Amino acid sequence: LPPRTPGGRVMMMTSGQDIASGMPGEIAYALQKGALASITRSLATTLADLAVTVNTVNPGPVDTDYMTGDDYAAVAAMFPAGRWGMPDDPARLISWLATDEAGWVTGQVVDSEGGFRR
């Protein structure tokens, strides 16, 4: 195999459950999300000498038709802009994190929640 060229990006997805105040019955889910934040920081440190950045994105609530009616409106009211995130909102952040411009950003859990209030 040819020598590996230094550099690269590792990106993972999470939710805000690791920063939320807790939800009954969601212990395993919250544990996994908290562990993902820790893995992000540890892996970023491990891969830094290879010029690999490691970040995790929390897209927040995104309008994917999984919620409708009164629940949909109630969640929309939790955003300062009064609207749900659209799939393109976190996608633009992820695209930027993959660029050379974001080479200094590593070991972060980046919230793309539009100011969502829990």
Coordinates of C-alpha atoms in Angstrom, one line a residue:
L1 CA 0.0 0.0 0.0
P2 CA 1.2 3.5 -0.7
P3 CA 2.0 5.7 2.4
R4 CA -1.0 7.4 3.8
T5 CA -1.3 11.2 3.3
P6 CA -1.8 13.0 6.5
G7 CA -5.1 14.8 7.0
G8 CA -8.7 13.9 7.1
R9 CA -12.0 14.4 8.9
V10 CA -14.0 12.3 11.2
M11 CA -17.6 13.5 11.9
M12 CA -20.2 11.9 14.0
M13 CA -23.8 12.8 14.7
T14 CA -25.4 13.2 18.1
S15 CA -28.4 14.8 19.8
G16 CA -28.7 17.3 22.6
Q17 CA -29.6 14.5 25.0
D18 CA -26.1 14.7 26.6
I19 CA -26.8 18.4 27.6
A20 CA -30.5 18.0 28.3
S21 CA -31.8 18.0 31.9
G22 CA -32.8 14.4 31.5
M23 CA -35.8 12.5 30.2
P24 CA -37.4 9.6 32.1
G25 CA -36.7 6.3 30.6
E26 CA -33.9 7.6 28.4
I27 CA -30.9 6.6 30.5
A28 CA -29.2 4.3 28.0
Y29 CA -29.7 6.8 25.2
A30 CA -28.3 9.7 27.3
L31 CA -25.4 7.5 28.3
Q32 CA -24.5 6.8 24.7
K33 CA -24.7 10.5 23.7
G34 CA -22.5 11.5 26.6
A35 CA -20.0 8.8 25.7
L36 CA -20.0 10.1 22.1
A37 CA -19.0 13.6 23.3
S38 CA -16.1 12.0 25.3
I39 CA -15.0 9.8 22.4
T40 CA -15.0 12.9 20.2
R41 CA -12.5 14.7 22.4
S42 CA -10.3 11.6 23.0
L43 CA -10.2 10.7 19.3
A44 CA -9.3 14.3 18.3
T45 CA -6.3 14.2 20.7
T46 CA -5.3 10.8 19.4
L47 CA -5.4 11.7 15.7
A48 CA -4.2 15.3 15.9
D49 CA -0.6 14.4 14.9
L50 CA -2.0 12.9 11.7
A51 CA -3.8 16.2 10.9
V52 CA -7.2 14.5 11.3
T53 CA -9.9 16.5 12.9
V54 CA -12.7 14.9 14.8
N55 CA -16.0 16.6 15.5
T56 CA -19.6 15.7 16.4
V57 CA -22.6 17.6 15.2
N58 CA -25.8 18.0 17.1
P59 CA -28.4 19.0 14.5
G60 CA -31.1 19.6 17.0
P61 CA -34.7 19.1 16.0
V62 CA -34.9 18.9 12.2
D63 CA -38.1 18.8 10.2
T64 CA -38.2 15.3 8.9
D65 CA -41.9 14.7 9.1
Y66 CA -41.6 12.6 12.3
M67 CA -43.8 15.0 14.3
T68 CA -47.1 16.7 13.3
G69 CA -50.0 18.7 14.6
D70 CA -49.9 20.2 18.0
D71 CA -46.6 18.6 19.0
Y72 CA -45.0 20.1 15.9
A73 CA -46.2 23.6 16.7
A74 CA -45.2 23.2 20.4
V75 CA -41.6 22.3 19.4
A76 CA -41.5 25.1 16.8
A77 CA -42.3 27.6 19.6
M78 CA -39.1 26.5 21.4
F79 CA -36.9 28.0 18.6
P80 CA -36.3 31.8 18.8
A81 CA -37.0 32.0 15.0
G82 CA -40.3 30.1 15.5
R83 CA -39.4 27.4 13.0
W84 CA -37.9 24.0 12.9
G85 CA -34.5 23.3 11.5
M86 CA -34.4 22.1 7.9
P87 CA -32.1 19.3 6.8
D88 CA -30.0 21.8 4.9
D89 CA -29.2 23.7 8.2
P90 CA -27.0 21.1 9.8
A91 CA -25.8 19.9 6.4
R92 CA -24.2 23.3 5.7
L93 CA -22.3 23.1 9.0
I94 CA -21.1 19.5 8.3
S95 CA -20.0 20.5 4.8
W96 CA -18.0 23.4 6.2
L97 CA -16.4 21.2 8.9
A98 CA -15.1 19.0 6.0
T99 CA -13.2 21.9 4.5
D100 CA -9.6 23.1 5.1
E101 CA -11.1 26.3 6.6
A102 CA -12.2 24.2 9.5
G103 CA -8.8 22.6 10.1
W104 CA -8.5 24.3 13.5
V105 CA -11.9 23.0 14.8
T106 CA -11.4 19.6 16.4
G107 CA -12.6 17.7 19.5
Q108 CA -15.9 19.7 19.5
V109 CA -19.6 18.8 19.8
V110 CA -21.0 21.6 17.7
D111 CA -24.7 22.5 18.3
S112 CA -26.6 23.5 15.2
E113 CA -29.9 23.9 17.0
G114 CA -31.0 27.4 15.9
G115 CA -31.1 28.5 19.6
F116 CA -33.4 25.7 20.6
R117 CA -34.5 26.0 24.2
R118 CA -35.1 22.8 26.2

